[in-house]
Short mmCIF file of C-alpha atoms and ligand atoms in Angstrom, two decimals:
data_model
loop_
_atom_site.label_atom_id
_atom_site.label_comp_id
_atom_site.label_asym_id
_atom_site.label_seq_id
_atom_site.Cartn_x
_atom_site.Cartn_y
_atom_site.Cartn_z
CA MET A 1 -85.24 -136.68 -208.06
CA VAL A 2 -88.32 -136.67 -205.89
CA GLY A 3 -91.17 -135.18 -208.17
CA ALA A 4 -91.24 -135.94 -211.72
CA SER A 5 -92.08 -133.05 -213.87
CA ALA A 6 -90.36 -130.16 -214.90
CA ALA A 7 -87.93 -129.13 -211.78
CA GLY A 8 -87.28 -132.91 -211.79
CA LEU A 9 -86.44 -133.58 -214.95
CA GLY A 10 -85.31 -130.56 -215.99
CA THR A 11 -82.51 -131.23 -212.84
CA ALA A 12 -81.65 -134.94 -214.31
CA GLU A 13 -80.98 -133.65 -217.58
CA ALA A 14 -78.85 -130.80 -216.51
CA LEU A 15 -77.01 -133.20 -214.94
CA ARG A 16 -76.73 -135.48 -217.98
CA ARG A 17 -75.78 -132.72 -220.20
CA LYS A 18 -72.80 -131.48 -217.42
CA GLY A 19 -71.61 -135.08 -217.78
CA TYR A 20 -72.90 -136.93 -214.88
CA ALA A 21 -72.40 -140.66 -215.93
CA GLY A 22 -73.76 -142.11 -212.88
CA ARG A 23 -77.24 -143.54 -212.12
CA LEU A 24 -80.27 -141.78 -212.17
CA THR A 25 -83.81 -142.55 -210.35
CA VAL A 26 -86.76 -140.10 -210.72
CA LEU A 27 -89.63 -140.59 -208.75
CA GLY A 28 -93.23 -139.38 -209.17
CA ALA A 29 -96.65 -139.60 -207.54
CA GLU A 30 -98.47 -139.45 -210.87
CA HIS A 31 -98.68 -142.25 -213.17
CA ARG A 32 -97.90 -140.42 -216.69
CA LEU A 33 -94.33 -139.67 -217.97
CA PRO A 34 -93.26 -135.81 -217.35
CA TYR A 35 -96.28 -133.18 -218.77
CA ASP A 36 -96.00 -129.20 -218.97
CA ARG A 37 -98.47 -127.80 -217.03
CA PRO A 38 -98.77 -124.22 -218.59
CA PRO A 39 -100.57 -125.99 -221.79
CA LEU A 40 -103.21 -127.06 -219.25
CA SER A 41 -105.22 -123.92 -218.92
CA LYS A 42 -104.12 -123.17 -222.52
CA GLN A 43 -104.21 -125.21 -225.67
CA VAL A 44 -105.12 -128.79 -223.37
CA LEU A 45 -108.41 -126.80 -221.72
CA SER A 46 -109.73 -125.29 -224.57
CA GLY A 47 -109.50 -128.92 -226.70
CA ALA A 48 -107.17 -127.00 -229.35
CA TRP A 49 -104.36 -130.15 -228.22
CA GLU A 50 -105.08 -133.58 -227.23
CA PRO A 51 -104.09 -134.23 -224.07
CA GLU A 52 -100.72 -136.29 -225.50
CA ARG A 53 -99.42 -133.42 -226.86
CA ALA A 54 -98.53 -131.54 -223.45
CA GLY A 55 -95.55 -134.20 -222.96
CA LEU A 56 -92.35 -132.69 -222.19
CA ARG A 57 -90.51 -135.06 -223.96
CA SER A 58 -90.30 -137.80 -226.85
CA ARG A 59 -90.23 -141.33 -225.60
CA ASP A 60 -86.88 -141.65 -227.53
CA ALA A 61 -85.38 -138.30 -225.36
CA LEU A 62 -86.59 -140.10 -221.92
CA ASP A 63 -84.63 -143.40 -223.59
CA ALA A 64 -81.67 -141.37 -224.08
CA LEU A 65 -81.48 -139.82 -220.65
CA ASP A 66 -80.76 -143.02 -219.21
CA ALA A 67 -82.57 -143.04 -216.00
CA GLU A 68 -85.02 -145.13 -213.91
CA PHE A 69 -88.14 -143.32 -213.85
CA VAL A 70 -90.59 -144.60 -211.01
CA LEU A 71 -94.29 -143.47 -211.58
CA GLY A 72 -97.09 -143.79 -209.72
CA ASP A 73 -95.44 -143.82 -206.29
CA ALA A 74 -95.26 -141.21 -203.64
CA ALA A 75 -92.48 -140.63 -201.44
CA VAL A 76 -93.69 -140.71 -198.05
CA SER A 77 -90.71 -140.11 -195.89
CA LEU A 78 -87.16 -138.95 -196.18
CA ASP A 79 -83.98 -139.41 -193.64
CA PRO A 80 -82.08 -136.86 -195.03
CA GLU A 81 -78.69 -138.03 -193.28
CA ALA A 82 -79.02 -141.31 -194.69
CA ARG A 83 -80.30 -139.91 -198.15
CA ALA A 84 -83.00 -142.58 -198.01
CA VAL A 85 -86.77 -142.02 -199.60
CA ARG A 86 -89.47 -144.12 -198.41
CA THR A 87 -92.81 -144.84 -200.98
CA ALA A 88 -96.32 -145.45 -200.35
CA ALA A 89 -95.49 -148.94 -202.10
CA GLY A 90 -92.61 -149.76 -199.92
CA ARG A 91 -89.33 -148.97 -201.40
CA THR A 92 -86.44 -147.56 -199.49
CA LEU A 93 -84.16 -145.41 -202.59
CA ARG A 94 -80.46 -144.48 -201.26
CA ALA A 95 -78.87 -142.20 -203.24
CA GLU A 96 -75.27 -139.89 -202.87
CA ALA A 97 -78.01 -136.67 -203.19
CA VAL A 98 -81.58 -136.24 -203.33
CA VAL A 99 -83.20 -133.01 -205.37
CA LEU A 100 -86.84 -132.63 -204.25
CA ALA A 101 -89.01 -131.17 -207.08
CA THR A 102 -93.07 -132.25 -205.66
CA GLY A 103 -93.77 -128.47 -206.58
CA LEU A 104 -97.40 -127.52 -205.51
CA ARG A 105 -100.86 -128.80 -204.14
CA PRO A 106 -104.40 -126.24 -205.06
CA ARG A 107 -106.11 -125.08 -201.67
CA ARG A 108 -109.50 -125.80 -201.88
CA LEU A 109 -112.67 -125.01 -200.82
CA PRO A 110 -114.40 -125.77 -197.93
CA GLY A 111 -116.61 -128.72 -198.81
CA GLN A 112 -115.61 -128.32 -202.53
CA ASP A 113 -114.36 -132.58 -202.35
CA ASP A 114 -118.20 -133.34 -201.22
CA VAL A 115 -119.68 -131.40 -204.23
CA ASP A 116 -119.43 -132.52 -207.68
CA GLY A 117 -118.56 -130.05 -210.17
CA VAL A 118 -116.26 -128.16 -208.80
CA HIS A 119 -113.22 -128.29 -210.42
CA VAL A 120 -109.46 -127.23 -209.47
CA LEU A 121 -106.59 -127.47 -212.30
CA ARG A 122 -102.48 -128.43 -211.34
CA THR A 123 -102.96 -132.03 -213.08
CA LEU A 124 -103.64 -133.62 -216.97
CA ASP A 125 -106.05 -135.41 -215.29
CA ASP A 126 -107.26 -132.32 -213.80
CA ALA A 127 -107.40 -130.32 -216.88
CA VAL A 128 -108.95 -133.51 -218.82
CA ALA A 129 -111.93 -133.39 -216.39
CA LEU A 130 -112.15 -129.94 -216.58
CA ARG A 131 -112.36 -130.05 -220.56
CA GLY A 132 -115.20 -132.53 -220.16
CA ALA A 133 -117.11 -130.77 -218.01
CA LEU A 134 -116.56 -127.03 -220.01
CA GLU A 135 -118.24 -128.95 -222.58
CA ARG A 136 -121.59 -129.06 -221.62
CA ALA A 137 -121.51 -126.19 -219.00
CA ARG A 138 -123.69 -123.29 -219.36
CA ARG A 139 -122.78 -121.18 -216.76
CA VAL A 140 -118.87 -121.35 -215.38
CA VAL A 141 -117.75 -119.40 -211.88
CA VAL A 142 -114.10 -118.72 -211.26
CA VAL A 143 -112.76 -118.48 -208.14
CA GLY A 144 -109.63 -116.86 -208.20
CA ASN A 145 -108.61 -113.55 -209.99
CA GLY A 146 -104.96 -114.25 -210.48
CA VAL A 147 -103.14 -115.85 -213.31
CA LEU A 148 -104.06 -118.98 -213.24
CA GLY A 149 -108.07 -118.36 -212.99
CA ALA A 150 -107.71 -115.16 -215.00
CA GLU A 151 -106.16 -117.67 -217.98
CA VAL A 152 -109.42 -120.77 -216.77
CA ALA A 153 -111.85 -117.54 -216.84
CA ALA A 154 -110.91 -116.95 -220.25
CA THR A 155 -110.28 -120.40 -222.03
CA ALA A 156 -114.09 -121.02 -221.09
CA ALA A 157 -115.07 -118.07 -222.05
CA ALA A 158 -113.69 -118.21 -225.25
CA SER A 159 -115.20 -121.85 -226.02
CA GLY A 160 -118.47 -120.28 -225.28
CA ALA A 161 -119.86 -120.67 -221.77
CA ARG A 162 -121.14 -117.74 -219.80
CA THR A 163 -118.45 -117.51 -217.33
CA SER A 164 -118.13 -115.23 -214.37
CA LEU A 165 -114.64 -114.53 -212.53
CA VAL A 166 -114.39 -113.40 -208.91
CA GLY A 167 -111.55 -112.70 -206.41
CA LEU A 168 -109.78 -111.20 -203.77
CA GLN A 169 -107.75 -108.63 -206.13
CA PRO A 170 -109.47 -105.62 -207.19
CA ALA A 171 -108.46 -106.44 -210.49
CA PRO A 172 -107.52 -109.62 -212.40
CA LEU A 173 -103.87 -109.97 -211.67
CA SER A 174 -102.94 -106.85 -209.97
CA GLU A 175 -101.53 -108.38 -207.47
CA GLN A 176 -99.27 -109.75 -209.97
CA LEU A 177 -99.03 -106.49 -212.82
CA GLY A 178 -100.06 -103.68 -210.38
CA GLU A 179 -103.28 -102.17 -210.86
CA ARG A 180 -102.70 -100.67 -214.15
CA VAL A 181 -102.41 -103.29 -216.23
CA GLY A 182 -104.92 -105.47 -214.02
CA GLY A 183 -107.31 -103.02 -214.78
CA LEU A 184 -105.91 -103.63 -218.32
CA VAL A 185 -106.60 -107.25 -218.10
CA ALA A 186 -110.51 -106.68 -216.32
CA ARG A 187 -111.29 -104.49 -219.79
CA LEU A 188 -109.92 -107.48 -222.19
CA HIS A 189 -112.11 -109.96 -219.74
CA ALA A 190 -115.32 -107.33 -219.76
CA ARG A 191 -114.71 -106.70 -223.38
CA ASN A 192 -115.04 -110.67 -223.79
CA GLY A 193 -118.00 -111.41 -221.90
CA VAL A 194 -116.53 -112.07 -218.60
CA ARG A 195 -118.69 -110.65 -215.99
CA GLN A 196 -116.25 -109.80 -212.89
CA TYR A 197 -116.73 -109.54 -208.91
CA HIS A 198 -113.60 -108.17 -208.16
CA GLY A 199 -112.27 -107.55 -204.13
CA THR A 200 -114.80 -109.93 -203.16
CA GLY A 201 -114.36 -113.54 -201.88
CA VAL A 202 -117.06 -116.11 -201.88
CA GLU A 203 -118.82 -116.91 -199.07
CA GLU A 204 -119.96 -120.21 -199.55
CA LEU A 205 -120.28 -123.23 -202.00
CA VAL A 206 -124.12 -123.78 -203.22
CA HIS A 207 -125.26 -127.22 -203.77
CA GLU A 208 -127.88 -129.13 -204.36
CA GLN A 209 -128.24 -133.02 -203.66
CA ALA A 210 -124.27 -132.90 -203.60
CA ARG A 211 -123.77 -130.73 -207.38
CA ALA A 212 -122.62 -127.80 -207.31
CA THR A 213 -125.58 -124.82 -208.69
CA GLY A 214 -123.23 -121.65 -207.46
CA VAL A 215 -121.64 -119.74 -205.48
CA ARG A 216 -122.47 -117.16 -202.57
CA LEU A 217 -120.20 -114.27 -201.92
CA PRO A 218 -120.23 -112.02 -198.76
CA SER A 219 -123.08 -109.99 -200.37
CA GLY A 220 -125.49 -112.23 -200.45
CA GLU A 221 -125.41 -112.88 -204.16
CA VAL A 222 -125.89 -116.37 -205.97
CA LEU A 223 -123.81 -116.44 -208.80
CA PRO A 224 -125.29 -119.49 -210.68
CA ALA A 225 -123.04 -122.25 -212.35
CA ASP A 226 -123.24 -125.74 -212.86
CA VAL A 227 -118.85 -125.71 -213.78
CA VAL A 228 -117.46 -123.90 -210.35
CA VAL A 229 -113.35 -123.56 -210.98
CA VAL A 230 -111.30 -123.00 -207.34
CA ALA A 231 -108.17 -121.66 -208.53
CA VAL A 232 -107.09 -119.80 -204.86
CA GLY A 233 -103.46 -119.93 -204.93
CA CYS A 234 -101.39 -123.46 -203.56
CA THR A 235 -99.41 -124.74 -201.39
CA PRO A 236 -95.87 -126.22 -201.57
CA ALA A 237 -96.48 -130.32 -201.98
CA THR A 238 -94.53 -131.14 -198.67
CA GLU A 239 -96.56 -132.67 -196.07
CA TRP A 240 -94.42 -135.83 -196.39
CA LEU A 241 -91.26 -133.98 -195.16
CA ALA A 242 -92.90 -133.27 -191.97
CA THR A 243 -90.70 -135.81 -189.91
CA SER A 244 -87.42 -135.20 -192.14
CA GLY A 245 -86.65 -132.24 -190.03
CA LEU A 246 -85.61 -130.10 -192.77
CA ARG A 247 -86.62 -126.60 -192.49
CA LEU A 248 -90.10 -126.20 -193.99
CA ASP A 249 -91.69 -122.46 -194.16
CA ASP A 250 -93.94 -122.14 -196.90
CA GLY A 251 -91.35 -124.31 -198.68
CA ILE A 252 -88.33 -126.18 -198.56
CA VAL A 253 -86.01 -123.90 -197.15
CA CYS A 254 -82.70 -123.81 -199.19
CA ASP A 255 -79.62 -121.70 -198.62
CA ALA A 256 -78.18 -119.42 -202.28
CA ARG A 257 -77.06 -122.70 -203.55
CA CYS A 258 -80.42 -123.87 -203.31
CA ARG A 259 -79.28 -126.93 -200.72
CA ALA A 260 -81.68 -127.61 -197.69
CA ALA A 261 -79.29 -130.26 -195.96
CA ASP A 262 -75.96 -132.06 -197.20
CA GLY A 263 -76.86 -133.74 -200.05
CA VAL A 264 -80.17 -132.59 -200.30
CA TYR A 265 -81.65 -129.82 -202.37
CA ALA A 266 -84.52 -128.32 -203.57
CA VAL A 267 -85.84 -127.21 -206.91
CA GLY A 268 -88.87 -125.93 -208.59
CA ASP A 269 -92.38 -124.54 -206.79
CA ALA A 270 -91.88 -126.19 -203.47
CA ALA A 271 -88.37 -124.58 -202.90
CA ARG A 272 -87.88 -121.09 -200.93
CA TRP A 273 -84.02 -120.13 -201.44
CA TYR A 274 -82.16 -117.45 -200.09
CA HIS A 275 -81.45 -115.12 -203.21
CA GLU A 276 -78.74 -113.21 -203.10
CA GLY A 277 -79.34 -110.42 -205.38
CA LEU A 278 -82.90 -109.72 -203.38
CA GLY A 279 -81.40 -109.94 -199.94
CA ALA A 280 -84.39 -111.89 -198.71
CA HIS A 281 -85.79 -115.95 -198.96
CA VAL A 282 -87.82 -116.44 -201.90
CA ARG A 283 -90.31 -119.24 -203.39
CA LEU A 284 -91.12 -118.59 -207.34
CA GLU A 285 -94.46 -120.22 -209.16
CA ASN A 286 -93.53 -120.53 -212.85
CA ARG A 287 -91.78 -122.66 -215.37
CA THR A 288 -88.84 -121.06 -216.01
CA ASN A 289 -87.63 -121.24 -212.90
CA ALA A 290 -88.18 -124.70 -212.60
CA THR A 291 -85.58 -125.70 -215.14
CA THR A 292 -83.11 -122.65 -214.70
CA GLN A 293 -83.32 -123.67 -211.09
CA ALA A 294 -82.69 -127.59 -212.60
CA GLY A 295 -79.39 -125.87 -214.07
CA ALA A 296 -78.19 -124.36 -210.68
CA VAL A 297 -78.24 -127.24 -208.70
CA ALA A 298 -77.00 -129.40 -211.10
CA ALA A 299 -74.17 -127.40 -211.21
CA ASN A 300 -73.73 -127.63 -207.46
CA LEU A 301 -74.35 -131.46 -207.55
CA LEU A 302 -71.19 -132.04 -209.67
CA GLY A 303 -68.73 -129.60 -207.33
CA GLY A 304 -69.80 -126.08 -208.93
CA ASP A 305 -70.51 -123.07 -206.38
CA VAL A 306 -73.62 -121.60 -208.06
CA ALA A 307 -75.45 -119.12 -206.08
CA TYR A 308 -79.00 -119.21 -208.19
CA ALA A 309 -79.92 -115.50 -208.26
CA PRO A 310 -81.87 -114.96 -211.52
CA VAL A 311 -84.60 -112.55 -212.89
CA PRO A 312 -87.99 -114.05 -212.28
CA TYR A 313 -90.25 -114.54 -215.45
CA PHE A 314 -93.01 -115.34 -216.36
CA TRP A 315 -95.82 -115.09 -219.35
CA THR A 316 -99.51 -115.81 -219.53
CA ASP A 317 -102.15 -116.10 -222.57
CA GLN A 318 -105.43 -113.68 -221.50
CA PHE A 319 -107.96 -115.01 -224.40
CA ASP A 320 -105.65 -113.48 -227.79
CA VAL A 321 -102.77 -111.58 -225.68
CA LYS A 322 -99.59 -112.58 -224.68
CA ILE A 323 -97.84 -110.90 -221.29
CA GLN A 324 -94.80 -111.45 -220.50
CA VAL A 325 -93.47 -110.31 -216.99
CA PHE A 326 -89.70 -109.48 -215.91
CA GLY A 327 -88.57 -108.54 -212.70
CA THR A 328 -91.67 -108.74 -210.13
CA PRO A 329 -93.71 -105.43 -210.05
CA ARG A 330 -93.55 -103.90 -206.28
CA PRO A 331 -97.44 -102.55 -205.39
CA GLY A 332 -98.18 -99.21 -206.27
CA ALA A 333 -94.77 -98.66 -208.34
CA GLU A 334 -95.18 -95.92 -211.41
CA VAL A 335 -95.41 -97.66 -214.77
CA SER A 336 -93.95 -96.24 -217.94
CA PHE A 337 -94.92 -97.71 -221.68
CA VAL A 338 -91.64 -97.26 -223.32
CA GLU A 339 -92.93 -98.17 -226.57
CA GLY A 340 -95.91 -98.87 -228.25
CA ASP A 341 -99.48 -98.36 -226.06
CA GLU A 342 -102.62 -99.58 -224.59
CA GLU A 343 -105.05 -98.50 -227.70
CA GLY A 344 -102.72 -100.04 -230.23
CA GLY A 345 -103.32 -103.64 -228.38
CA ARG A 346 -99.21 -103.73 -227.66
CA PHE A 347 -96.99 -101.90 -225.12
CA VAL A 348 -94.43 -102.45 -223.41
CA ALA A 349 -94.15 -101.21 -219.89
CA VAL A 350 -91.38 -100.32 -217.74
CA TYR A 351 -92.01 -100.42 -213.54
CA GLY A 352 -89.82 -98.01 -211.27
CA GLY A 353 -86.78 -96.69 -212.47
CA GLU A 354 -85.23 -93.19 -213.71
CA ARG A 355 -87.75 -92.53 -216.53
CA THR A 356 -90.79 -92.14 -214.07
CA ARG A 357 -88.35 -90.75 -211.29
CA ALA A 358 -87.64 -87.90 -213.34
CA VAL A 359 -90.71 -86.11 -213.16
CA TYR A 360 -90.44 -84.73 -209.99
CA GLY A 361 -87.78 -82.62 -211.12
CA GLY A 362 -84.71 -80.34 -208.95
CA GLU A 363 -82.10 -81.81 -207.50
CA ARG A 364 -83.74 -85.06 -205.74
CA THR A 365 -84.23 -86.18 -209.47
CA ARG A 366 -80.36 -86.21 -209.92
CA ALA A 367 -79.91 -88.28 -206.92
CA VAL A 368 -82.53 -90.99 -208.03
CA HIS A 369 -81.26 -90.64 -211.30
CA GLY A 370 -77.80 -91.74 -210.96
CA GLY A 371 -78.72 -94.65 -208.98
CA GLU A 372 -82.31 -96.32 -209.39
CA ARG A 373 -82.63 -98.64 -211.88
CA PRO A 374 -86.28 -100.06 -213.34
CA HIS A 375 -87.27 -103.12 -211.08
CA ALA A 376 -89.84 -104.84 -213.96
CA VAL A 377 -90.67 -104.70 -217.11
CA LEU A 378 -94.12 -105.76 -218.94
CA GLY A 379 -94.48 -107.24 -222.64
CA TRP A 380 -98.09 -106.94 -223.65
CA ASN A 381 -98.22 -108.69 -227.20
CA MET A 382 -94.85 -107.85 -227.56
CA ALA A 383 -92.90 -110.53 -226.54
CA LYS A 384 -88.86 -109.80 -228.22
CA GLN A 385 -89.06 -106.53 -227.23
CA ALA A 386 -90.44 -107.07 -223.70
CA ARG A 387 -87.44 -109.40 -223.58
CA LEU A 388 -84.79 -106.74 -225.08
CA HIS A 389 -85.69 -104.07 -222.29
CA SER A 390 -85.42 -106.49 -219.45
CA ARG A 391 -82.43 -106.09 -220.13
CA SER A 392 -81.65 -103.04 -218.14
CA LEU A 393 -83.42 -105.36 -214.92
CA SER A 394 -80.49 -105.77 -212.60
CA THR A 395 -81.71 -109.15 -210.19
CA ALA A 396 -81.04 -106.84 -207.08
CA GLY A 397 -83.56 -104.47 -208.82
CA ALA A 398 -86.08 -106.98 -209.35
CA ALA A 399 -86.95 -107.37 -206.05
CA ALA A 400 -90.01 -110.16 -204.80
CA MET B 1 -81.96 -131.70 -240.27
CA LYS B 2 -80.36 -131.60 -237.17
CA LEU B 3 -83.07 -128.73 -235.61
CA SER B 4 -86.45 -127.94 -235.60
CA VAL B 5 -89.17 -126.02 -233.43
CA ASP B 6 -92.45 -125.95 -232.67
CA GLU B 7 -94.18 -122.35 -233.43
CA GLU B 8 -97.02 -123.18 -231.99
CA LYS B 9 -95.63 -124.32 -228.66
CA CYS B 10 -93.34 -121.62 -228.61
CA CYS B 11 -94.65 -119.08 -225.61
CA GLY B 12 -92.38 -116.28 -226.62
CA ALA B 13 -90.03 -116.71 -223.79
CA GLY B 14 -86.76 -116.15 -225.64
CA GLN B 15 -84.70 -118.19 -223.21
CA CYS B 16 -83.18 -119.91 -226.38
CA VAL B 17 -81.96 -116.70 -227.93
CA LEU B 18 -80.26 -115.76 -224.41
CA ILE B 19 -78.60 -118.66 -224.52
CA ALA B 20 -77.71 -120.02 -228.55
CA PRO B 21 -78.36 -116.39 -230.19
CA ASP B 22 -76.59 -117.58 -233.24
CA VAL B 23 -79.12 -120.28 -233.71
CA PHE B 24 -82.52 -118.71 -232.50
CA ASP B 25 -84.02 -115.02 -232.63
CA GLN B 26 -88.23 -113.93 -232.42
CA ARG B 27 -90.49 -112.68 -234.62
CA GLU B 28 -90.66 -108.71 -234.04
CA GLU B 29 -94.46 -109.33 -234.36
CA ASP B 30 -95.63 -111.87 -231.71
CA GLY B 31 -91.87 -112.66 -230.33
CA ILE B 32 -92.80 -116.56 -231.43
CA VAL B 33 -89.06 -118.49 -232.35
CA VAL B 34 -87.23 -118.05 -235.53
CA LEU B 35 -84.92 -121.06 -235.78
CA LEU B 36 -81.18 -118.84 -237.69
CA ASP B 37 -79.54 -122.42 -237.97
CA ALA B 38 -81.43 -125.86 -237.80
CA ASP B 39 -77.82 -127.41 -238.78
CA PRO B 40 -75.79 -125.42 -236.32
CA PRO B 41 -71.95 -126.28 -235.76
CA ALA B 42 -70.45 -128.78 -233.43
CA GLU B 43 -69.31 -125.71 -230.96
CA LEU B 44 -72.93 -124.67 -230.65
CA HIS B 45 -74.27 -127.97 -229.34
CA GLU B 46 -73.92 -128.05 -226.01
CA ALA B 47 -75.52 -123.89 -225.76
CA VAL B 48 -78.47 -125.64 -228.13
CA ARG B 49 -79.11 -128.38 -225.81
CA GLU B 50 -78.90 -126.06 -223.04
CA SER B 51 -81.55 -124.27 -224.93
CA ALA B 52 -83.95 -127.30 -225.78
CA GLU B 53 -84.09 -128.00 -221.96
CA VAL B 54 -84.65 -124.91 -220.55
CA CYS B 55 -87.37 -123.68 -223.25
CA PRO B 56 -90.36 -123.32 -220.98
CA ALA B 57 -92.28 -124.82 -223.48
CA ALA B 58 -90.89 -127.24 -224.52
CA ALA B 59 -90.47 -126.63 -228.62
CA ILE B 60 -86.96 -127.26 -229.73
CA ARG B 61 -86.35 -130.69 -230.67
CA LEU B 62 -83.16 -132.02 -231.50
CA GLY B 63 -82.20 -134.39 -233.95
CA GLU B 64 -80.15 -137.22 -233.92
CA ASP B 65 -76.31 -135.65 -233.63
CA VAL B 66 -76.98 -132.75 -231.64
C1 LIG C 1 -102.95 -125.15 -214.97
C2 LIG C 1 -101.17 -124.69 -214.93
C3 LIG C 1 -100.81 -123.37 -216.11
C4 LIG C 1 -99.81 -122.45 -215.71
N1 LIG C 1 -99.47 -121.51 -216.69
C5 LIG C 1 -98.13 -121.16 -216.88
C6 LIG C 1 -97.25 -120.09 -217.59
O1 LIG C 1 -98.44 -119.64 -218.74
N2 LIG C 1 -96.20 -119.35 -217.36
C7 LIG C 1 -95.30 -119.58 -216.32
O2 LIG C 1 -94.81 -119.07 -215.65
N3 LIG C 1 -95.79 -121.13 -215.33
C8 LIG C 1 -96.73 -121.68 -215.36
N4 LIG C 1 -97.53 -122.55 -214.96
C9 LIG C 1 -96.27 -122.63 -213.38
C10 LIG C 1 -95.73 -124.09 -213.76
O3 LIG C 1 -96.55 -125.43 -214.58
C11 LIG C 1 -95.07 -124.36 -213.10
O4 LIG C 1 -93.66 -123.83 -211.97
C12 LIG C 1 -94.03 -125.50 -213.27
O5 LIG C 1 -94.93 -127.02 -213.34
C13 LIG C 1 -93.56 -126.14 -211.98
O6 LIG C 1 -92.56 -127.71 -211.96
P1 LIG C 1 -92.19 -128.29 -210.44
O7 LIG C 1 -91.38 -129.23 -211.17
O8 LIG C 1 -91.54 -127.25 -209.65
O9 LIG C 1 -93.90 -128.74 -210.23
P2 LIG C 1 -94.61 -129.77 -210.48
O10 LIG C 1 -95.09 -129.31 -212.24
O11 LIG C 1 -96.17 -129.13 -209.60
O12 LIG C 1 -94.17 -131.25 -210.47
C14 LIG C 1 -94.42 -131.76 -208.98
C15 LIG C 1 -94.71 -133.51 -209.35
O13 LIG C 1 -93.80 -133.60 -208.14
C16 LIG C 1 -95.22 -134.87 -207.43
N5 LIG C 1 -95.00 -135.44 -206.61
C17 LIG C 1 -95.83 -134.11 -205.44
N6 LIG C 1 -95.31 -135.03 -204.53
C18 LIG C 1 -94.92 -136.06 -204.20
C19 LIG C 1 -94.53 -136.98 -203.68
N7 LIG C 1 -94.50 -137.11 -202.34
N8 LIG C 1 -93.49 -137.96 -204.09
C20 LIG C 1 -93.67 -138.48 -205.28
N9 LIG C 1 -93.72 -136.68 -206.33
C21 LIG C 1 -95.01 -135.98 -206.12
C22 LIG C 1 -96.35 -134.05 -208.65
O14 LIG C 1 -97.77 -135.21 -208.83
C23 LIG C 1 -95.77 -133.42 -209.79
O15 LIG C 1 -95.77 -134.43 -210.93
C24 LIG C 1 -99.00 -122.95 -214.38
C25 LIG C 1 -99.13 -123.94 -213.63
C26 LIG C 1 -100.45 -124.54 -213.99
C27 LIG C 1 -100.85 -125.67 -213.00
S1 LIG C 2 -87.21 -120.25 -225.16
FE1 LIG C 2 -88.63 -121.37 -226.43
S2 LIG C 2 -90.86 -120.63 -225.71
FE2 LIG C 2 -88.86 -119.28 -225.97
S3 LIG C 2 -88.34 -118.32 -227.52
FE3 LIG C 2 -86.91 -120.19 -227.11
S4 LIG C 2 -88.34 -121.79 -228.79
FE4 LIG C 2 -89.95 -120.29 -227.90
#
């Protein structure tokens, strides 16, 4: 396993659970034992948890796994035929099979590395650094209004900083949740004092003596800040595979069995595999995918023939709202509320499907009625109910 | 006790309920995990182990002999 996080550890665990008794080596660039990333923008960033609490497994559980963890050493190249991985420290690791689980690297703004007070959030060290900065911050600007940016803005605002959220999407998370629910997220942030600038990028970072003082919008307006958080998406951490001959195209391209080459598999945020239900190559950046895909890869490593075709799922916490999303909402899809309502602060929303198509009436409705199923289900403070409704989703309908 | 859950870590994903519905459920009001059986019979151990692995919040802890 190359990459010692959710996907790499998940593969090792699934292999053992399915009875593999041979040698396992887990190589990780970070010095830390595997930890979980979702709490980094939530409990760790808010200070509710000590950083250690984000650890994925206890020492005992890791010992019981009987895997060798080689940490603090990054893979620098792969020879797929020999299944040999070379590392920065000069090791060469050979195996019958290699699993690529190197995840993502955050994108940065031009010039950001030369300016103090500008943060990204991907690792536990990033979270600890940002947490420290937020404790002293008076004004925070978060650049990027996707899932991570909105979450960070919520956590920063809840911990008392004057917070602004800027991003290209017309409403926070609207690409992930559609415009209607995105609008509700905007209201939630507004109610909690977050200033919002949607539908706009950032022209440049503004700084004085290499310390961030704000960001300039294309309109010329400067949003002052002593802390700037850049959450403008990530790219797969696959530079080290450039000479491997593997196909790289926004991720490690794999077949339906998550196989990139003979004896070489990819799993987690870095893997782009062929999803048979959707009939397309997809790459998912979410936590459940890392472990469920790991299970499929482990089965295939042990001689199975598992085509991996899940219904995508993620959750996000925004202030006191927990949002759960099954499937992938399509742009412009009809949304109907099937339980609860906006006013009550709890609801289940269904995207697409016969319920909404029925309004068209007449013959056309019947035709659609028979075939069309909802393609996504969202829970807003209704986790269990959303999961129950998600059973109506077919994988084929959960289009990316 | 062989099995425990950390309600504070649980994010309400319900993966555990899908895999081992005899052992886990979710609260109606917030989706947080409810442990139905802290000492499940042997035939459920494989499913419980899988639940603990797949839980995206690392909220399920296994005791010694599960
Ligand atoms: C702050 C934050 C909050 C999140 N919140 C949510 C959420 O609420 N819900 C949700 O569903 N998902 C969430 N996610 C996404 C989720 O954490 C990821 O989908 C998951 O971590 C993917 O796991 P992975 O193992 O594929 O990749 P990663 O977790 O990125 O792990 C990859 C590992 O590989 C290592 N590595 C990289 N290059 C090399 C190399 N050359 N050699 C060796 N090791 C290398 C890295 O150091 C890293 O440890 C969040 C992510 C972040 C960052
Ligand atoms: S799988 Fe984990 S996070 Fe999801 S409901 Fe069960 S315990 Fe909670």
